[in-house]
mmCIF file of C-alpha atoms and ligand atoms in Angstrom:
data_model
loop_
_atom_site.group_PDB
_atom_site.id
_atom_site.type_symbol
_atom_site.label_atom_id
_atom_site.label_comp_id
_atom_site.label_asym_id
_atom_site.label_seq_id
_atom_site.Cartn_x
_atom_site.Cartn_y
_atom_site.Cartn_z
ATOM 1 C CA UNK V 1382 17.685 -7.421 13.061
ATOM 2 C CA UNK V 1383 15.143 -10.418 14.718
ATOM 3 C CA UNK V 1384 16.982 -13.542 15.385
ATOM 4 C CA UNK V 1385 15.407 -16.338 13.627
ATOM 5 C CA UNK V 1386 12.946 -18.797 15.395
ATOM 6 C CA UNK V 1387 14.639 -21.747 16.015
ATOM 7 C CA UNK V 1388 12.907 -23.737 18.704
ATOM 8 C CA UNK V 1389 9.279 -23.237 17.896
ATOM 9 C CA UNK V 1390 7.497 -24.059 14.518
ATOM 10 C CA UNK V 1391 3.782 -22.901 13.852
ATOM 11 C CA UNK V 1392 4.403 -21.399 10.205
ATOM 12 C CA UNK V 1393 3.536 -22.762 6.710
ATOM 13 C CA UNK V 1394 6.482 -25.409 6.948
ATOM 14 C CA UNK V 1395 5.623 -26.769 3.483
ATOM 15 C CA UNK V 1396 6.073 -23.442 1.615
ATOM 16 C CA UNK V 1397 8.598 -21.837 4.019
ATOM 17 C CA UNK V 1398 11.786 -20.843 2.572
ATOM 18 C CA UNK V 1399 14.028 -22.414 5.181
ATOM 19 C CA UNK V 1400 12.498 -25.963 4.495
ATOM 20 C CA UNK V 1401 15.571 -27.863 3.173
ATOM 21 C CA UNK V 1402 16.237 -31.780 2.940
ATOM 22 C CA UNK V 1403 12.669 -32.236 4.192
ATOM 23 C CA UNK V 1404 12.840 -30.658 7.673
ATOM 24 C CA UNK V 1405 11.945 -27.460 8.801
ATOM 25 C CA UNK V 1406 14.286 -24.943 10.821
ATOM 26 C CA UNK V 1407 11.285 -22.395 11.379
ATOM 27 C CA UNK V 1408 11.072 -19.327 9.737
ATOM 28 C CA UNK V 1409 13.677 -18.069 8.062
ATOM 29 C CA UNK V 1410 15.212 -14.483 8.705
ATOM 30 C CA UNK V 1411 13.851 -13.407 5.710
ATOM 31 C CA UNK V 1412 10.272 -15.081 6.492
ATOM 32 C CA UNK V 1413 10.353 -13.292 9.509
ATOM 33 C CA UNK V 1414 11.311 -9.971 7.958
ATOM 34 C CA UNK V 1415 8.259 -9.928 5.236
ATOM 35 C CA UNK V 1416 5.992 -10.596 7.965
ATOM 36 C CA UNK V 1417 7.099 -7.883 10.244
ATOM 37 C CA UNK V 1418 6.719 -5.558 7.161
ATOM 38 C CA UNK V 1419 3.243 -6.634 6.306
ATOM 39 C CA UNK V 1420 2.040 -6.445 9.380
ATOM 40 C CA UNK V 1421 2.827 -2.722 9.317
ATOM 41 C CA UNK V 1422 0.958 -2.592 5.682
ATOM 42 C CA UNK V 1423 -3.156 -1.732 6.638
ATOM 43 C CA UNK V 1424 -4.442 -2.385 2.872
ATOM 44 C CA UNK V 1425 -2.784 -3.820 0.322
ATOM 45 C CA UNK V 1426 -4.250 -3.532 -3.375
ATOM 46 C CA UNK V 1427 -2.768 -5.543 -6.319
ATOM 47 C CA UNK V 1428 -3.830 -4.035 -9.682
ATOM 48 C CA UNK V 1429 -3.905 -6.457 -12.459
ATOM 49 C CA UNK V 1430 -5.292 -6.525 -16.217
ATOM 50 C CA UNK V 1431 -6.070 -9.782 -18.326
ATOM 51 C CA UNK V 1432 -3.601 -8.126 -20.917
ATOM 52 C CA UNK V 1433 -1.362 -5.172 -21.712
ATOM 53 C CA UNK V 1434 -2.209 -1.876 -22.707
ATOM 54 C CA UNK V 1435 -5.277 -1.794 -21.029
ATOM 55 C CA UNK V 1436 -3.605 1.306 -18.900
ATOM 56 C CA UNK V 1437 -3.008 -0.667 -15.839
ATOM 57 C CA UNK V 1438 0.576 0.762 -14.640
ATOM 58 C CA UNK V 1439 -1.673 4.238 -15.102
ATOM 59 C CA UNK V 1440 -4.287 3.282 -13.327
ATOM 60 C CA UNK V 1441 -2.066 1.724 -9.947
ATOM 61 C CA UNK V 1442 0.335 4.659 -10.162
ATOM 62 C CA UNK V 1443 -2.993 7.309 -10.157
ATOM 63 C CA UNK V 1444 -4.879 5.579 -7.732
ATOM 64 C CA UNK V 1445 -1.430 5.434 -5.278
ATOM 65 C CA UNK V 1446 -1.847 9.451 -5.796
ATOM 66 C CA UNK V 1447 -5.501 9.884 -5.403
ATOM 67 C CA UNK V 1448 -5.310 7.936 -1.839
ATOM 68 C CA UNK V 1449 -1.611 9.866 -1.017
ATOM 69 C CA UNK V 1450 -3.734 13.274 -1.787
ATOM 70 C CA UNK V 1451 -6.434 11.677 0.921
ATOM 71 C CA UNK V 1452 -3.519 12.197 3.438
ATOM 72 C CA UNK V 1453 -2.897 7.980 3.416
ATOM 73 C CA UNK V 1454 0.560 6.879 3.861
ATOM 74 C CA UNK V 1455 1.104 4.850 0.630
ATOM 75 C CA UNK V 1456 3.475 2.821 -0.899
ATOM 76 C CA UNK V 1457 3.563 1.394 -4.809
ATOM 77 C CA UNK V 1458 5.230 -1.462 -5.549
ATOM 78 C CA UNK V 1459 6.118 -2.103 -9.077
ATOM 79 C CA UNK V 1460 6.237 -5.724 -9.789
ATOM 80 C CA UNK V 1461 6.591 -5.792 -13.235
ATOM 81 C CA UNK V 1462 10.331 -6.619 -13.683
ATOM 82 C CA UNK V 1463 10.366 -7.126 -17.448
ATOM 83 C CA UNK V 1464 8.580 -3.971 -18.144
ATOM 84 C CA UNK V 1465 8.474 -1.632 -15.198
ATOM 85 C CA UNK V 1466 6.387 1.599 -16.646
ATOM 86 C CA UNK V 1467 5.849 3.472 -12.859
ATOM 87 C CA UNK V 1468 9.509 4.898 -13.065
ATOM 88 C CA UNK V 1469 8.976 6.680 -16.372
ATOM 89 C CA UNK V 1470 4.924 7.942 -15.137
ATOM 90 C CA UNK V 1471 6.524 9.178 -12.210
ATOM 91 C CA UNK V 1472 9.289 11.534 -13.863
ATOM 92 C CA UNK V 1473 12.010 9.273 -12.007
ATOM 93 C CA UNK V 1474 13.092 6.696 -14.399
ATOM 94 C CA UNK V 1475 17.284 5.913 -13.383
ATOM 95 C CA UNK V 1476 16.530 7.161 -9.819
ATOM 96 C CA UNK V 1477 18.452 5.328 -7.403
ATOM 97 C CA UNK V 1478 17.481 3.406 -3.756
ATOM 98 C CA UNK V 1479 19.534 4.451 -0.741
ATOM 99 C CA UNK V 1480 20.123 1.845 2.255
ATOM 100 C CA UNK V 1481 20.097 2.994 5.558
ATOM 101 C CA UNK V 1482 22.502 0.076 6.395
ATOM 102 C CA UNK V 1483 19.701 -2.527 7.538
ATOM 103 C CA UNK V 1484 17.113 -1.464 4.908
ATOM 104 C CA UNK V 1485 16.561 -0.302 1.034
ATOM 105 C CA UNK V 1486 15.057 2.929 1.649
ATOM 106 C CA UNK V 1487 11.921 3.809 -1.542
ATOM 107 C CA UNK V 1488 12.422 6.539 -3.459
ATOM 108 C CA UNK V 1489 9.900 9.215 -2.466
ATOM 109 C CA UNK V 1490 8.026 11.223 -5.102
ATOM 110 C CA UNK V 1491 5.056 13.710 -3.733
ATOM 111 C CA UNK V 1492 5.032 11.893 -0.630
ATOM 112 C CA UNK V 1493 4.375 7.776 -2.291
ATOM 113 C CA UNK V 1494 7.017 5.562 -1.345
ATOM 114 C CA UNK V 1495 8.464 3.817 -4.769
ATOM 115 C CA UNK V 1496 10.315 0.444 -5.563
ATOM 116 C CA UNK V 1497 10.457 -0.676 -9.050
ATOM 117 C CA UNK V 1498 13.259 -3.345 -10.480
ATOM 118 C CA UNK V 1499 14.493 0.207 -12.546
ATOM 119 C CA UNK V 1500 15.953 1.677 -9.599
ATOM 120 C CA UNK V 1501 18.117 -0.997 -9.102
ATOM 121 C CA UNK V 1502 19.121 -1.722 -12.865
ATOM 122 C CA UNK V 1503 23.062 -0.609 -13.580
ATOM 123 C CA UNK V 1504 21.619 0.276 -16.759
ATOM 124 C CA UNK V 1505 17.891 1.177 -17.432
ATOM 125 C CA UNK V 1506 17.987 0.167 -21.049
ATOM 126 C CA UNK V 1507 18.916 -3.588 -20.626
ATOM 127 C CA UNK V 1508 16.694 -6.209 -20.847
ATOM 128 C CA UNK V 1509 16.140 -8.375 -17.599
ATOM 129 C CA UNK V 1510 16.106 -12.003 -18.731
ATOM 130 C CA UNK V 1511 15.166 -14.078 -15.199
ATOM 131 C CA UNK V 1512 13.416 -17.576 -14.596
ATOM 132 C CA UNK V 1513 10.523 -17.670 -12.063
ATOM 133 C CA UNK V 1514 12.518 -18.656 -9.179
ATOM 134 C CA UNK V 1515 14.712 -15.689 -9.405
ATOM 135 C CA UNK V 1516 11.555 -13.143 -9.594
ATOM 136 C CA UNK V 1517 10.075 -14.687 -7.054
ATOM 137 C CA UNK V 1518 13.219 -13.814 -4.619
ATOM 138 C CA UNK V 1519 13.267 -10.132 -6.185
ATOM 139 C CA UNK V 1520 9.428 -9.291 -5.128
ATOM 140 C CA UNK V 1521 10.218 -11.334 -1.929
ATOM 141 C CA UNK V 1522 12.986 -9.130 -1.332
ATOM 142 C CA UNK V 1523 11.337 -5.818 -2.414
ATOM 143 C CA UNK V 1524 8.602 -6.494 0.321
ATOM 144 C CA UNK V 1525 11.165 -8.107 2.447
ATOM 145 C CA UNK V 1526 13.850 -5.875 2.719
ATOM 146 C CA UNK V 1527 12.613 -2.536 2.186
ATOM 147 C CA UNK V 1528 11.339 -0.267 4.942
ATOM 148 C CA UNK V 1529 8.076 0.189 3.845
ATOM 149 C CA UNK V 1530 7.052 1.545 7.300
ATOM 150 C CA UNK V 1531 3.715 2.148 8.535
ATOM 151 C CA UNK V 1532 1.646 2.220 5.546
ATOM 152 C CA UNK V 1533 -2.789 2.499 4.826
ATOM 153 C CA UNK V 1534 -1.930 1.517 1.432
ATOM 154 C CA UNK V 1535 0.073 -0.554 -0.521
ATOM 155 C CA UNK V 1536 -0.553 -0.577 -3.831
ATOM 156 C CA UNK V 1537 0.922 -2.972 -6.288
ATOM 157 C CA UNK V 1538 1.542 -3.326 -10.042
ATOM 158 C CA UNK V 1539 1.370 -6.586 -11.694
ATOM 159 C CA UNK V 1540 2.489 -7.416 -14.984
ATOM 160 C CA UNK V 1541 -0.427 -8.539 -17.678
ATOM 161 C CA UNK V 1542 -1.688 -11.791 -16.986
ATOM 162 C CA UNK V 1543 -1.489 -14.733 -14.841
ATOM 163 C CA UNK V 1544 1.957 -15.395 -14.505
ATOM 164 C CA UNK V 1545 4.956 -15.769 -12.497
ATOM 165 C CA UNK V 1546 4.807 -12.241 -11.037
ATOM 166 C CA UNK V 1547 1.378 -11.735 -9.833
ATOM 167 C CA UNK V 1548 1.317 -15.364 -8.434
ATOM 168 C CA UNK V 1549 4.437 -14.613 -6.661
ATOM 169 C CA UNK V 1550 2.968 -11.006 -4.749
ATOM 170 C CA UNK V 1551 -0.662 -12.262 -4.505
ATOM 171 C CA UNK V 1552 0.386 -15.200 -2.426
ATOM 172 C CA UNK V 1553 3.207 -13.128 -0.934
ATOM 173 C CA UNK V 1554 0.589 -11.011 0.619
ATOM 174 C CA UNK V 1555 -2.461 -13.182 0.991
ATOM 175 C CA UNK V 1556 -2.622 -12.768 4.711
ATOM 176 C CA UNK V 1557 -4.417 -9.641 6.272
ATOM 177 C CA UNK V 1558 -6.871 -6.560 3.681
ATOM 178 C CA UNK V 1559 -5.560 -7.793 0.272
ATOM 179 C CA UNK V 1560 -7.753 -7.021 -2.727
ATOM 180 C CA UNK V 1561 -7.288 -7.094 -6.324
ATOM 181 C CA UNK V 1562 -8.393 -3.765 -8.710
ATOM 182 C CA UNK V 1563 -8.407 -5.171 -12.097
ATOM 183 C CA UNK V 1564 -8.158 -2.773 -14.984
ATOM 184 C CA UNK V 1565 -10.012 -3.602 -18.127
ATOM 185 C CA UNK V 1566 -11.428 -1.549 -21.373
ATOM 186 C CA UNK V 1567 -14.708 -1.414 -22.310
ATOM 187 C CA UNK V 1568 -14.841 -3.626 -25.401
ATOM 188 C CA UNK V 1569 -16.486 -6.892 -25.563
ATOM 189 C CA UNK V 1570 -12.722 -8.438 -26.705
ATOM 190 C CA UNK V 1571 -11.670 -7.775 -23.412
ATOM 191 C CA UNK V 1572 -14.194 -9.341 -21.246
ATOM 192 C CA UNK V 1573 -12.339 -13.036 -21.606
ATOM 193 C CA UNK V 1574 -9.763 -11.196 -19.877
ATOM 194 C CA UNK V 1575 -11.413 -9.849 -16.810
ATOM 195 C CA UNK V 1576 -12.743 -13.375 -16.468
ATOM 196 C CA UNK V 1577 -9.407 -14.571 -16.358
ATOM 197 C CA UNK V 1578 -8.558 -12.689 -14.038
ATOM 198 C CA UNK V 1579 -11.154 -12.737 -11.464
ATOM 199 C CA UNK V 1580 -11.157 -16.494 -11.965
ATOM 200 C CA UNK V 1581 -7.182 -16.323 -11.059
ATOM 201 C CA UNK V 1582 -8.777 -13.910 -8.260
ATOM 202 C CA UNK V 1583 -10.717 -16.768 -6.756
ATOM 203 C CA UNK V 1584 -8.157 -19.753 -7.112
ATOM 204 C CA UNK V 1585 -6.002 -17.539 -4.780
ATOM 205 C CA UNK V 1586 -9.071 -16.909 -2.648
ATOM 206 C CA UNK V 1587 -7.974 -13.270 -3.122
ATOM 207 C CA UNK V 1588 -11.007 -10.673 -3.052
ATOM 208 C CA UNK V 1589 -11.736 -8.292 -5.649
ATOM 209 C CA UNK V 1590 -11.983 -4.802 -4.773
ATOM 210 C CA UNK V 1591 -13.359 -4.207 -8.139
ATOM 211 C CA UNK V 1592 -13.189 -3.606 -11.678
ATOM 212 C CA UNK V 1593 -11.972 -0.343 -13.265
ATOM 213 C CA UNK V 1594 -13.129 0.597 -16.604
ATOM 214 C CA UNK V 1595 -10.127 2.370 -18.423
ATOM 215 C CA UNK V 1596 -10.017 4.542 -21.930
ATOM 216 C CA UNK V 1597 -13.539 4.800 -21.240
ATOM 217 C CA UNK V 1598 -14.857 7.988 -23.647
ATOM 218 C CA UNK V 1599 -12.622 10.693 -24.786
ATOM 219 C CA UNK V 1600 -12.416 13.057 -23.083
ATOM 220 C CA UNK V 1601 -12.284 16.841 -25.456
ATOM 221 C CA UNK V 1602 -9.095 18.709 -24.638
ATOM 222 C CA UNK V 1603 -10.345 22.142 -25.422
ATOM 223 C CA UNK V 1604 -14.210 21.617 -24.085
ATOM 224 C CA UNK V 1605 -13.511 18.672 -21.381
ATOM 225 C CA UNK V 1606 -16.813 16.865 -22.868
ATOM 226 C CA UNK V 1607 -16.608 12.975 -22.681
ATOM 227 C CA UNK V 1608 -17.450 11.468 -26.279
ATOM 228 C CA UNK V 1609 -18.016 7.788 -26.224
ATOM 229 C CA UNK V 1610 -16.349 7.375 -29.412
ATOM 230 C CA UNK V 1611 -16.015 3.858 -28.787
ATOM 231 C CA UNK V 1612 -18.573 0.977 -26.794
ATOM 232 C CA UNK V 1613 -18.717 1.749 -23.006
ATOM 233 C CA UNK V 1614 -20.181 0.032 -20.358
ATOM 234 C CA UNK V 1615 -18.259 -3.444 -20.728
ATOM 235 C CA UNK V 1616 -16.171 -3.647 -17.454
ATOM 236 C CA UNK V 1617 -19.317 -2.691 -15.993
ATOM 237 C CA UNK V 1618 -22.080 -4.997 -17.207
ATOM 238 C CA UNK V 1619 -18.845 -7.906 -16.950
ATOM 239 C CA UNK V 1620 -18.666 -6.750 -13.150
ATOM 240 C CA UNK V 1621 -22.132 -6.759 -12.227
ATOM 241 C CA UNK V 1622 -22.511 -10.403 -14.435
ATOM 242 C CA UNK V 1623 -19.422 -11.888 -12.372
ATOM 243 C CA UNK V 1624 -20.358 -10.444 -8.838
ATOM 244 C CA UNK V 1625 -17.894 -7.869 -8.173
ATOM 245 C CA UNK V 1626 -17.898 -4.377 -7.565
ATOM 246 C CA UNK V 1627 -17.218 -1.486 -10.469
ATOM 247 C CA UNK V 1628 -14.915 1.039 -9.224
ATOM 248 C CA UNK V 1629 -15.266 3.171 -12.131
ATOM 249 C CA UNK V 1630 -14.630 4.495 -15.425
ATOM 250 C CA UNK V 1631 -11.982 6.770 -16.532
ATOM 251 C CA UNK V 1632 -11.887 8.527 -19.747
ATOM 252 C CA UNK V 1633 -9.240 8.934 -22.206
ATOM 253 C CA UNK V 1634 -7.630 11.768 -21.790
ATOM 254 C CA UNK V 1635 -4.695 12.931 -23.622
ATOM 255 C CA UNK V 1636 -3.510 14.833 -20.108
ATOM 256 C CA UNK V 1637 -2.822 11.314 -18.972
ATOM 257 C CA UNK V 1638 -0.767 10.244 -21.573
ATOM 258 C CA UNK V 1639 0.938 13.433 -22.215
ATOM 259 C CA UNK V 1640 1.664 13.026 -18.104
ATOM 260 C CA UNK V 1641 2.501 9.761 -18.067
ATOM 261 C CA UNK V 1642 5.184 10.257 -20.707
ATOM 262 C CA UNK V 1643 7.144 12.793 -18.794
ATOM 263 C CA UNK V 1644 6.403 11.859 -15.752
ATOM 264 C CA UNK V 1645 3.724 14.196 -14.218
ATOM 265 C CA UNK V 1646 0.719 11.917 -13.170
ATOM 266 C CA UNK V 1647 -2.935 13.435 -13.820
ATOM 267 C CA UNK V 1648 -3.780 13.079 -10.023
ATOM 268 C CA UNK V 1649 -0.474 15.252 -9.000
ATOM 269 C CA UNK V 1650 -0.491 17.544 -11.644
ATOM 270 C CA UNK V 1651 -3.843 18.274 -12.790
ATOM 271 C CA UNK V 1652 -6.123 17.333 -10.074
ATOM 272 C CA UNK V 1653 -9.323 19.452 -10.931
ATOM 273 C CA UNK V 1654 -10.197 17.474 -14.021
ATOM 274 C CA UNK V 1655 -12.780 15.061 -14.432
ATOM 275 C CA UNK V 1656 -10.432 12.369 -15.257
ATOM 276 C CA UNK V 1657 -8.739 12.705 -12.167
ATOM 277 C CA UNK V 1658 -12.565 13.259 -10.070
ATOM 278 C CA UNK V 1659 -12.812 9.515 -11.678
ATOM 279 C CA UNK V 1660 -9.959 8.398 -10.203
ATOM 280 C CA UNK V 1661 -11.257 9.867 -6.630
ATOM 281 C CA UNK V 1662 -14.618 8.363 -7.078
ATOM 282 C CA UNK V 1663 -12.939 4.925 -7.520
ATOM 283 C CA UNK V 1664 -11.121 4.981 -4.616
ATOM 284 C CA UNK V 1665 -14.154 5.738 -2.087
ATOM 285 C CA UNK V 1666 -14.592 1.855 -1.847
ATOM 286 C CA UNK V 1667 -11.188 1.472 -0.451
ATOM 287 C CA UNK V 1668 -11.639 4.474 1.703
ATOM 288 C CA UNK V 1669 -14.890 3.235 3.257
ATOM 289 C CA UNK V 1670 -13.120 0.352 4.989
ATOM 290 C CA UNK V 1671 -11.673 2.118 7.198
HETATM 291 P P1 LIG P 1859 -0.546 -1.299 -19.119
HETATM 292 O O1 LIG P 1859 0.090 -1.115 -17.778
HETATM 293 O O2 LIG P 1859 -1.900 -1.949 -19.030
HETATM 294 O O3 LIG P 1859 0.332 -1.958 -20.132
HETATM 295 P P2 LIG P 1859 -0.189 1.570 -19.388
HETATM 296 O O4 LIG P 1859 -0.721 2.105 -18.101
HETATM 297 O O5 LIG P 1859 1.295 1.456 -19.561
HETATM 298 O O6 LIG P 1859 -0.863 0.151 -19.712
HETATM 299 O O7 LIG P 1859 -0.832 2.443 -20.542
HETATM 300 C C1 LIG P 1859 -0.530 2.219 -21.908
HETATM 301 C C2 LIG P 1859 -0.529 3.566 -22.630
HETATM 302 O O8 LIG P 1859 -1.859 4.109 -22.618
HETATM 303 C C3 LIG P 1859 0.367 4.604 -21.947
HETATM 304 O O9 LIG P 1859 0.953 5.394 -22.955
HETATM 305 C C4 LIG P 1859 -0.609 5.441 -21.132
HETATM 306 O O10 LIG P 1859 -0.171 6.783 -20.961
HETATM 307 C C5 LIG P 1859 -1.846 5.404 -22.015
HETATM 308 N N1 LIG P 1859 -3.090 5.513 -21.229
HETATM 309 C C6 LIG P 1859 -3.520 4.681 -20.267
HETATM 310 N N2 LIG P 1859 -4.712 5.076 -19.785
HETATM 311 C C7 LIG P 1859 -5.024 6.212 -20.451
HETATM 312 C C8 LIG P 1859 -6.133 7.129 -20.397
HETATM 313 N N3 LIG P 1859 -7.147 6.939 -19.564
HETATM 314 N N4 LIG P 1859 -6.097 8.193 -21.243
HETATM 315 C C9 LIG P 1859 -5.062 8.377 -22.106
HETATM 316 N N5 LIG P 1859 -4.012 7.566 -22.211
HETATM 317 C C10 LIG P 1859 -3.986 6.487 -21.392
#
């Protein structure tokens, strides 16, 4: 492990966390952990939604697939520590983190490195009842003190909202390729959202990759034709009127939520659908970076 820097200072003293009785040490151990595992990290993507249910978990765990299927090394964080959905999407809810004595090693499923709050619950059921502070040294630690290794893409999920979680990772990673996808449906009612959220985008100075439109059309389980049985085009017009990209739309499907209930992600397990074509269109923007 680095030995912390003592002698020289030329961090962010006022929001370093060695900063105590109003002098700075330098950066702490831990400071200088996170940044030698982000600088390892190529791309990092945050994926938030103005509220639940808009399919965002589904969204960051398909899109961690679609870029893993590209050949990317990719990792998914899961960030949402009241609520964490990845475990169950990705058939290893209860799964537990090995250490290699330094490090928390992820738990691997079809070649995306995992780490979710679940894997380190004694028991998955309970409810996790912590203040800010306490989050914020979780995620700190999940970026911190797991080996990540060399990575294209991390790819994060944020609870709904603007709160404690998604403030903590956003700044967490604000230096270096950070982006935000934000996951929205295509009714008017949820366009106060997005704005939320790209206006929490842009407080942060974080950019926004774009905006996916989810549970966009239904998609026919014994034809595969896309009705729009409900408005469409929302996410899309909202995008274009606030000046970010659109990723995409992606239909529902019940494949997805059959998937995501037992753990078998539309990307992995039925990648020749259109639903999961969507999902490959809307990464292309990421891909082009590089
Ligand atoms: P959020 O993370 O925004 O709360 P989830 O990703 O957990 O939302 O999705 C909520 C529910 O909707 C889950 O049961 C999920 O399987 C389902 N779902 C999400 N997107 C789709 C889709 N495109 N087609 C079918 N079901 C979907």
């Amino acid at each position: 492990m680095s030995e912390p820097n003592n002698t020289s200072c030329n961090h962010d003293c006022d929001n370093c966390s060695s900063k105590q009785n109003g002098s700075c040490s330098g950066p702490s151990e831990e400071d200088l952990r996170l940044a030698d595992t982000l600088a390892k990290i190529r791309h990092k993507l945050v994926v938030l939604s103005g509220k639940g249910g808009v399919g965002k978990t589904t969204v960051a765990v398909n899109l961690a697939m679609a870029l893993a299927l590209e050949g990317r090394k990719v990792g998914l964080l899961d960030v949402d520590v009241h609520g964490p959905s990845v475990p169950t999407m990705l058939g290893v809810k209860g799964a537990r983190c090995e250490s290699d004595g330094e490090r928390i090693l992820p738990v691997q499923v079809a070649g995306v490195r995992v780490i979710s709050v679940d894997f380190f619950l004694e028991d998955t059921d309970s409810a996790v009842i912590w203040k800010g502070p306490m989050k914020y040294g979780v995620i700190k630690q999940f970026v911190s003190e797991v080996d990540w290794g060399e990575l294209d893409d991390l790819v994060v999920d944020c609870p709904p909202g603007t709160g404690d979680e998604p403030l903590a990772i956003c700044q967490m990673l604000q230096e270096g390729d950070t982006s935000a996808v934000i996951v929205t449906t295509p009714q008017e009612v949820a366009a106060a959202d997005v704005r939320k959220s790209i206006d929490f985008c842009r407080k942060l100075s974080l950019p926004v990759a774009g905006v996916i439109e989810n549970m966009s059309g239904f998609v026919c389980p014994h034809c595969g034709e896309i009705t729009h049985i409900f408005k469409q085009g929302g996410g899309e017009a909202l995008a274009a009127k606030m000046n970010v990209p659109f990723l995409g739309k992606i239909p529902i499907d019940p494949q997805v939520c059959e998937g995501a209930d037992i753990g078998h992600p539309i990307m992995h397990y039925y990648g020749n659908t259109p639903t999961a074509r969507a999902f490959i269109s809307a990464i292309q923007p990421i891909m082009e970076k590089d």
